[in-house]
Amino acid sequence: MIKYSVIGTSWITNSFIEGANLCDELLLDGVYSRSVSKGSIFAEETGAKRVFGSFEELLCSDTDLVYVASPNVCHYSQCKALLENGKHVICEKPVTITAEEFSELVSLARKKNLVYFEAIMYMHSPARRILKEAVESIGSIRSASFDFSQLSSKYKALVNGELPNIFNPEMKTGALNDLGIYCVYPAIDLFGEPEEIIPVQHFLSTGADGCGSAVFKYSDKLITITYSKTGQSRGVSQIFGDLGTVTIGSISQTDNIYLYNNSGEKKELVPDIDKKYHMGNEAKNAAQFIKNTKCELLKECQEMNLKVLRAMEKMRV
């Protein structure tokens, strides 16, 4: 069994644990939270065996794998410390803020024969292959639009004068890091790194980006990316070919995917899927990567992650 621990007690951590419960090779070991009382409650709810009273206690433990879901600003330093102390790491997005930081930690992980990758559902979903095949079937593609606009549950607090972490630039958060990243992955995976990126961002009073857009310019196509935490989208992401159209209902989960021909007839390719199964794919792959740290998919995930981080650096204005 691979013993894993988690950093953080938010809903996303709980979702990962639900997904990991689908993997027989993973055993929930412990939880670390800055609040021991919160950690204790979370451990009781999830079945974690122990609560770490400090980060140092986690570093010194015999847990094998750590799922990091701390504030973005902590990702680089915590992941580096975990790797230095012999822990495999799966970290929530964005895994780091810069491509340079990520490259450094990938090198460290490889040197120590450890697993280190970003917890992004797209790269671990069977729907990724289905989406690629669908895109290949719709002929010449000249444009596509990827959108992830979701009104933040913390937006009301911001309007009322509070400063939630997600809108605090000191926490390395904002709409691009939280939502836009989900659009960048399929854009680059399907069409490669663009020749030019033309970005626009709107900043809130706190200094964090509340929404933004970017055009990925290729020699033969334009890919538009939009994202927002200040409003709720009711539409879909779309890829337009001269033989048909592919729509994606959830760009973050890569599900609710349909293929349309030019007559308007549609075919369901990927249905709505419970999030725990998406998270379960990440967890199962983590276990496989630990068995074989030279796994080609792990290398592919890291290479894609680097391309995404490079693109996101160019999207910040």
CSV table of C-alpha atoms in Angstrom, one decimal:
chain,number,residue,atom,x,y,z
A,1,MET,CA,0.0,0.0,0.0
A,2,ILE,CA,1.0,3.6,-0.7
A,3,LYS,CA,0.3,5.8,2.3
A,4,TYR,CA,-0.6,9.3,1.4
A,5,SER,CA,-1.3,12.4,3.4
A,6,VAL,CA,-3.0,15.7,2.5
A,7,ILE,CA,-2.2,19.4,3.1
A,8,GLY,CA,-5.4,21.4,3.4
A,9,THR,CA,-9.0,20.7,4.5
A,10,SER,CA,-11.0,22.4,1.8
A,11,TRP,CA,-13.6,20.8,-0.5
A,12,ILE,CA,-11.0,20.1,-3.2
A,13,THR,CA,-9.0,18.0,-0.7
A,14,ASN,CA,-12.2,16.1,0.2
A,15,SER,CA,-12.8,15.5,-3.5
A,16,PHE,CA,-9.3,14.1,-3.9
A,17,ILE,CA,-9.8,11.8,-1.0
A,18,GLU,CA,-13.1,10.6,-2.5
A,19,GLY,CA,-11.3,9.9,-5.7
A,20,ALA,CA,-8.4,8.2,-4.0
A,21,ASN,CA,-10.8,5.9,-2.2
A,22,LEU,CA,-11.4,4.3,-5.7
A,23,CYS,CA,-7.8,3.3,-5.8
A,24,ASP,CA,-7.0,0.1,-3.9
A,25,GLU,CA,-3.3,0.9,-3.8
A,26,LEU,CA,-3.7,4.2,-1.8
A,27,LEU,CA,-4.3,4.4,1.9
A,28,LEU,CA,-5.1,7.8,3.6
A,29,ASP,CA,-2.5,8.3,6.3
A,30,GLY,CA,-2.7,11.9,7.7
A,31,VAL,CA,-3.8,15.4,7.3
A,32,TYR,CA,-1.8,18.6,7.9
A,33,SER,CA,-3.6,21.9,8.5
A,34,ARG,CA,-2.5,25.2,10.0
A,35,SER,CA,-5.4,24.7,12.4
A,36,VAL,CA,-5.0,21.5,14.4
A,37,SER,CA,-8.7,21.6,15.4
A,38,LYS,CA,-9.8,21.8,11.7
A,39,GLY,CA,-7.4,19.1,10.9
A,40,SER,CA,-8.8,16.9,13.6
A,41,ILE,CA,-12.4,17.4,12.4
A,42,PHE,CA,-11.3,16.7,8.8
A,43,ALA,CA,-9.4,13.6,9.8
A,44,GLU,CA,-12.5,12.2,11.7
A,45,GLU,CA,-14.7,13.0,8.7
A,46,THR,CA,-12.4,11.4,6.1
A,47,GLY,CA,-10.9,8.5,8.1
A,48,ALA,CA,-7.3,9.9,8.1
A,49,LYS,CA,-5.2,8.0,10.7
A,50,ARG,CA,-3.5,11.0,12.2
A,51,VAL,CA,-3.2,14.8,12.2
A,52,PHE,CA,0.2,16.5,11.8
A,53,GLY,CA,0.6,19.3,14.3
A,54,SER,CA,3.2,21.0,12.1
A,55,PHE,CA,4.6,20.9,8.6
A,56,GLU,CA,7.9,19.7,10.0
A,57,GLU,CA,6.1,16.7,11.5
A,58,LEU,CA,4.7,15.8,8.1
A,59,LEU,CA,8.2,16.1,6.6
A,60,CYS,CA,9.6,13.7,9.2
A,61,SER,CA,6.8,11.1,8.8
A,62,ASP,CA,6.9,7.9,6.9
A,63,THR,CA,4.0,8.9,4.6
A,64,ASP,CA,4.9,8.1,1.0
A,65,LEU,CA,2.9,10.6,-1.0
A,66,VAL,CA,1.5,14.1,-0.2
A,67,TYR,CA,-1.4,15.8,-2.0
A,68,VAL,CA,-0.8,19.6,-1.7
A,69,ALA,CA,-3.9,21.8,-1.6
A,70,SER,CA,-2.5,24.7,0.3
A,71,PRO,CA,-2.8,28.4,-0.8
A,72,ASN,CA,-1.0,28.9,-4.1
A,73,VAL,CA,1.7,31.0,-2.5
A,74,CYS,CA,2.8,28.0,-0.5
A,75,HIS,CA,3.1,25.5,-3.4
A,76,TYR,CA,6.7,26.0,-4.4
A,77,SER,CA,8.2,26.0,-0.9
A,78,GLN,CA,6.1,23.2,0.4
A,79,CYS,CA,6.6,20.9,-2.6
A,80,LYS,CA,10.4,21.6,-2.6
A,81,ALA,CA,10.6,20.7,1.1
A,82,LEU,CA,8.5,17.5,0.6
A,83,LEU,CA,10.7,16.4,-2.3
A,84,GLU,CA,13.9,17.1,-0.4
A,85,ASN,CA,12.5,14.9,2.4
A,86,GLY,CA,11.8,12.0,0.1
A,87,LYS,CA,8.1,12.4,-0.4
A,88,HIS,CA,6.2,11.9,-3.7
A,89,VAL,CA,4.1,15.0,-4.5
A,90,ILE,CA,0.9,15.7,-6.4
A,91,CYS,CA,0.1,19.4,-6.1
A,92,GLU,CA,-3.1,21.4,-7.0
A,93,LYS,CA,-2.9,23.9,-9.8
A,94,PRO,CA,-1.1,26.0,-10.3
A,95,VAL,CA,1.7,23.7,-9.3
A,96,THR,CA,4.0,26.7,-9.3
A,97,ILE,CA,3.7,30.3,-10.5
A,98,THR,CA,6.6,30.3,-12.9
A,99,ALA,CA,8.0,27.8,-15.4
A,100,GLU,CA,11.5,28.3,-13.8
A,101,GLU,CA,10.2,27.1,-10.4
A,102,PHE,CA,8.5,24.1,-11.9
A,103,SER,CA,11.6,23.1,-13.9
A,104,GLU,CA,13.7,23.3,-10.8
A,105,LEU,CA,11.4,21.0,-8.8
A,106,VAL,CA,11.0,18.5,-11.7
A,107,SER,CA,14.8,18.2,-11.8
A,108,LEU,CA,14.9,17.7,-8.0
A,109,ALA,CA,12.2,15.0,-8.2
A,110,ARG,CA,14.0,13.2,-11.0
A,111,LYS,CA,17.3,13.3,-9.1
A,112,LYS,CA,15.6,11.7,-6.1
A,113,ASN,CA,13.6,9.3,-8.2
A,114,LEU,CA,10.3,10.8,-6.9
A,115,VAL,CA,7.0,11.6,-8.5
A,116,TYR,CA,6.0,15.3,-8.8
A,117,PHE,CA,3.1,16.5,-11.0
A,118,GLU,CA,0.2,18.9,-11.1
A,119,ALA,CA,-3.3,17.7,-10.1
A,120,ILE,CA,-5.1,18.8,-13.3
A,121,MET,CA,-8.0,16.5,-14.3
A,122,TYR,CA,-7.6,17.0,-18.1
A,123,MET,CA,-4.3,15.2,-18.3
A,124,HIS,CA,-5.6,12.1,-16.5
A,125,SER,CA,-9.0,11.8,-18.1
A,126,PRO,CA,-9.8,9.1,-20.7
A,127,ALA,CA,-11.9,11.9,-22.3
A,128,ARG,CA,-8.7,13.5,-23.4
A,129,ARG,CA,-8.1,10.8,-26.1
A,130,ILE,CA,-11.8,11.0,-27.1
A,131,LEU,CA,-11.6,14.8,-27.5
A,132,LYS,CA,-8.4,14.5,-29.6
A,133,GLU,CA,-10.1,11.9,-31.9
A,134,ALA,CA,-13.2,14.1,-32.3
A,135,VAL,CA,-11.1,17.2,-33.2
A,136,GLU,CA,-9.3,15.2,-35.9
A,137,SER,CA,-12.6,14.2,-37.4
A,138,ILE,CA,-14.0,17.8,-38.0
A,139,GLY,CA,-11.7,18.8,-40.8
A,140,SER,CA,-9.7,22.0,-41.0
A,141,ILE,CA,-9.9,24.1,-37.8
A,142,ARG,CA,-9.5,27.8,-38.0
A,143,SER,CA,-10.9,28.9,-34.6
A,144,ALA,CA,-12.0,27.6,-31.2
A,145,SER,CA,-13.2,29.2,-28.0
A,146,PHE,CA,-12.5,27.9,-24.5
A,147,ASP,CA,-14.2,29.5,-21.6
A,148,PHE,CA,-14.3,28.9,-17.8
A,149,SER,CA,-16.3,31.7,-16.2
A,150,GLN,CA,-17.7,30.8,-12.8
A,151,LEU,CA,-18.9,33.3,-10.2
A,152,SER,CA,-16.8,32.9,-7.1
A,153,SER,CA,-18.5,31.9,-3.9
A,154,LYS,CA,-16.2,34.5,-2.3
A,155,TYR,CA,-17.3,37.3,-4.6
A,156,LYS,CA,-20.0,38.6,-2.3
A,157,ALA,CA,-17.5,38.9,0.6
A,158,LEU,CA,-15.2,40.9,-1.7
A,159,VAL,CA,-18.1,43.3,-2.6
A,160,ASN,CA,-18.8,43.7,1.1
A,161,GLY,CA,-15.2,44.9,1.7
A,162,GLU,CA,-13.5,41.7,2.8
A,163,LEU,CA,-10.4,40.2,1.2
A,164,PRO,CA,-10.8,36.5,0.5
A,165,ASN,CA,-7.6,34.6,-0.3
A,166,ILE,CA,-8.8,34.0,-3.9
A,167,PHE,CA,-8.9,37.7,-4.5
A,168,ASN,CA,-5.7,38.5,-2.7
A,169,PRO,CA,-2.7,38.9,-5.1
A,170,GLU,CA,-0.3,38.2,-2.3
A,171,MET,CA,-1.6,34.7,-2.2
A,172,LYS,CA,-0.8,34.3,-5.9
A,173,THR,CA,-4.4,33.7,-6.8
A,174,GLY,CA,-6.9,35.3,-9.2
A,175,ALA,CA,-9.0,34.2,-12.2
A,176,LEU,CA,-6.2,33.1,-14.5
A,177,ASN,CA,-4.5,30.8,-11.9
A,178,ASP,CA,-7.8,29.5,-10.6
A,179,LEU,CA,-9.8,29.0,-13.8
A,180,GLY,CA,-8.0,30.2,-16.9
A,181,ILE,CA,-5.4,27.4,-16.5
A,182,TYR,CA,-8.2,24.8,-17.4
A,183,CYS,CA,-8.6,26.5,-20.8
A,184,VAL,CA,-4.8,26.7,-21.5
A,185,TYR,CA,-4.3,22.9,-21.1
A,186,PRO,CA,-6.6,21.7,-24.0
A,187,ALA,CA,-5.6,24.7,-26.2
A,188,ILE,CA,-1.9,23.7,-26.1
A,189,ASP,CA,-2.5,19.9,-26.0
A,190,LEU,CA,-4.7,20.0,-29.1
A,191,PHE,CA,-3.0,22.7,-31.1
A,192,GLY,CA,0.5,23.1,-29.7
A,193,GLU,CA,2.3,26.2,-28.3
A,194,PRO,CA,1.1,29.3,-30.1
A,195,GLU,CA,3.3,31.6,-32.2
A,196,GLU,CA,1.9,34.6,-30.3
A,197,ILE,CA,-0.3,35.3,-27.3
A,198,ILE,CA,-2.4,38.5,-27.1
A,199,PRO,CA,-3.7,38.9,-23.5
A,200,VAL,CA,-6.1,41.2,-21.8
A,201,GLN,CA,-6.9,41.2,-18.1
A,202,HIS,CA,-9.2,43.2,-15.8
A,203,PHE,CA,-8.0,43.8,-12.3
A,204,LEU,CA,-10.2,44.2,-9.2
A,205,SER,CA,-9.6,46.8,-6.5
A,206,THR,CA,-7.5,44.3,-4.6
A,207,GLY,CA,-5.1,44.0,-7.5
A,208,ALA,CA,-6.1,40.5,-8.4
A,209,ASP,CA,-7.4,39.6,-11.9
A,210,GLY,CA,-11.1,39.1,-11.8
A,211,CYS,CA,-11.4,38.1,-15.4
A,212,GLY,CA,-9.4,38.0,-18.6
A,213,SER,CA,-9.0,36.7,-22.1
A,214,ALA,CA,-6.3,35.8,-24.5
A,215,VAL,CA,-6.0,35.0,-28.2
A,216,PHE,CA,-3.6,32.2,-29.0
A,217,LYS,CA,-2.4,33.0,-32.5
A,218,TYR,CA,-1.2,30.3,-34.9
A,219,SER,CA,-0.2,30.4,-38.5
A,220,ASP,CA,-3.6,28.9,-39.5
A,221,LYS,CA,-5.9,29.5,-36.6
A,222,LEU,CA,-7.0,31.7,-33.7
A,223,ILE,CA,-7.9,30.2,-30.3
A,224,THR,CA,-9.8,32.4,-27.9
A,225,ILE,CA,-9.6,31.8,-24.1
A,226,THR,CA,-11.9,33.6,-21.7
A,227,TYR,CA,-12.1,33.2,-17.9
A,228,SER,CA,-13.8,35.0,-15.0
A,229,LYS,CA,-14.5,34.7,-11.3
A,230,THR,CA,-16.9,37.7,-11.4
A,231,GLY,CA,-19.7,36.1,-13.5
A,232,GLN,CA,-21.3,32.8,-14.4
A,233,SER,CA,-21.1,31.4,-17.9
A,234,ARG,CA,-24.1,29.4,-19.3
A,235,GLY,CA,-22.4,28.4,-22.5
A,236,VAL,CA,-20.0,25.8,-23.7
A,237,SER,CA,-16.4,25.7,-25.1
A,238,GLN,CA,-16.4,25.0,-28.8
A,239,ILE,CA,-13.9,23.9,-31.5
A,240,PHE,CA,-15.0,24.8,-35.1
A,241,GLY,CA,-14.0,22.7,-38.1
A,242,ASP,CA,-15.2,22.9,-41.6
A,243,LEU,CA,-16.8,19.4,-41.3
A,244,GLY,CA,-18.3,19.8,-37.8
A,245,THR,CA,-18.1,21.3,-34.3
A,246,VAL,CA,-17.1,19.8,-31.0
A,247,THR,CA,-18.6,21.3,-27.8
A,248,ILE,CA,-17.3,20.8,-24.3
A,249,GLY,CA,-19.8,21.5,-21.5
A,250,SER,CA,-17.2,21.4,-18.7
A,251,ILE,CA,-13.7,22.5,-19.7
A,252,SER,CA,-12.4,21.7,-16.2
A,253,GLN,CA,-13.7,18.2,-16.1
A,254,THR,CA,-13.6,17.5,-19.8
A,255,ASP,CA,-17.0,16.0,-19.9
A,256,ASN,CA,-20.4,16.7,-21.5
A,257,ILE,CA,-18.7,16.6,-24.9
A,258,TYR,CA,-20.7,16.5,-28.1
A,259,LEU,CA,-19.9,16.2,-31.8
A,260,TYR,CA,-22.1,18.0,-34.3
A,261,ASN,CA,-22.0,17.6,-38.1
A,262,ASN,CA,-22.8,20.6,-40.3
A,263,SER,CA,-26.4,19.6,-40.5
A,264,GLY,CA,-26.8,20.1,-36.8
A,265,GLU,CA,-27.0,16.4,-35.8
A,266,LYS,CA,-25.2,15.7,-32.6
A,267,LYS,CA,-23.6,12.7,-31.0
A,268,GLU,CA,-22.7,12.4,-27.3
A,269,LEU,CA,-19.1,11.5,-26.9
A,270,VAL,CA,-18.5,12.0,-23.1
A,271,PRO,CA,-21.4,12.3,-20.6
A,272,ASP,CA,-21.6,14.1,-17.4
A,273,ILE,CA,-19.2,12.4,-14.9
A,274,ASP,CA,-19.1,12.7,-11.1
A,275,LYS,CA,-16.0,14.7,-10.1
A,276,LYS,CA,-14.8,11.9,-7.8
A,277,TYR,CA,-14.1,9.8,-10.9
A,278,HIS,CA,-12.0,12.6,-12.4
A,279,MET,CA,-10.0,12.9,-9.2
A,280,GLY,CA,-9.8,9.2,-9.0
A,281,ASN,CA,-8.0,9.1,-12.3
A,282,GLU,CA,-5.3,11.5,-10.9
A,283,ALA,CA,-5.0,9.3,-7.8
A,284,LYS,CA,-4.7,6.1,-9.8
A,285,ASN,CA,-2.1,7.6,-12.0
A,286,ALA,CA,-0.1,8.8,-9.0
A,287,ALA,CA,0.0,5.2,-7.8
A,288,GLN,CA,1.2,4.0,-11.2
A,289,PHE,CA,3.8,6.8,-11.4
A,290,ILE,CA,5.2,5.8,-8.0
A,291,LYS,CA,5.6,2.2,-9.3
A,292,ASN,CA,7.5,3.5,-12.4
A,293,THR,CA,8.9,7.0,-12.0
A,294,LYS,CA,10.2,6.8,-15.6
A,295,CYS,CA,6.6,6.4,-16.9
A,296,GLU,CA,6.1,8.2,-20.2
A,297,LEU,CA,2.7,9.7,-19.1
A,298,LEU,CA,4.4,11.3,-16.1
A,299,LYS,CA,7.0,12.8,-18.4
A,300,GLU,CA,4.3,13.9,-20.8
A,301,CYS,CA,2.3,15.6,-17.9
A,302,GLN,CA,5.4,17.4,-16.8
A,303,GLU,CA,6.3,18.6,-20.3
A,304,MET,CA,2.7,19.8,-20.8
A,305,ASN,CA,2.7,21.5,-17.5
A,306,LEU,CA,5.9,23.4,-18.4
A,307,LYS,CA,4.3,24.6,-21.7
A,308,VAL,CA,1.2,25.7,-19.9
A,309,LEU,CA,3.2,27.7,-17.3
A,310,ARG,CA,5.1,29.4,-20.1
A,311,ALA,CA,1.9,30.4,-21.8
A,312,MET,CA,0.4,31.7,-18.5
A,313,GLU,CA,3.4,33.9,-17.9
A,314,LYS,CA,2.7,35.5,-21.3
A,315,MET,CA,-1.0,35.9,-20.4
A,316,ARG,CA,-0.3,38.1,-17.3
A,317,VAL,CA,-0.3,41.8,-18.1
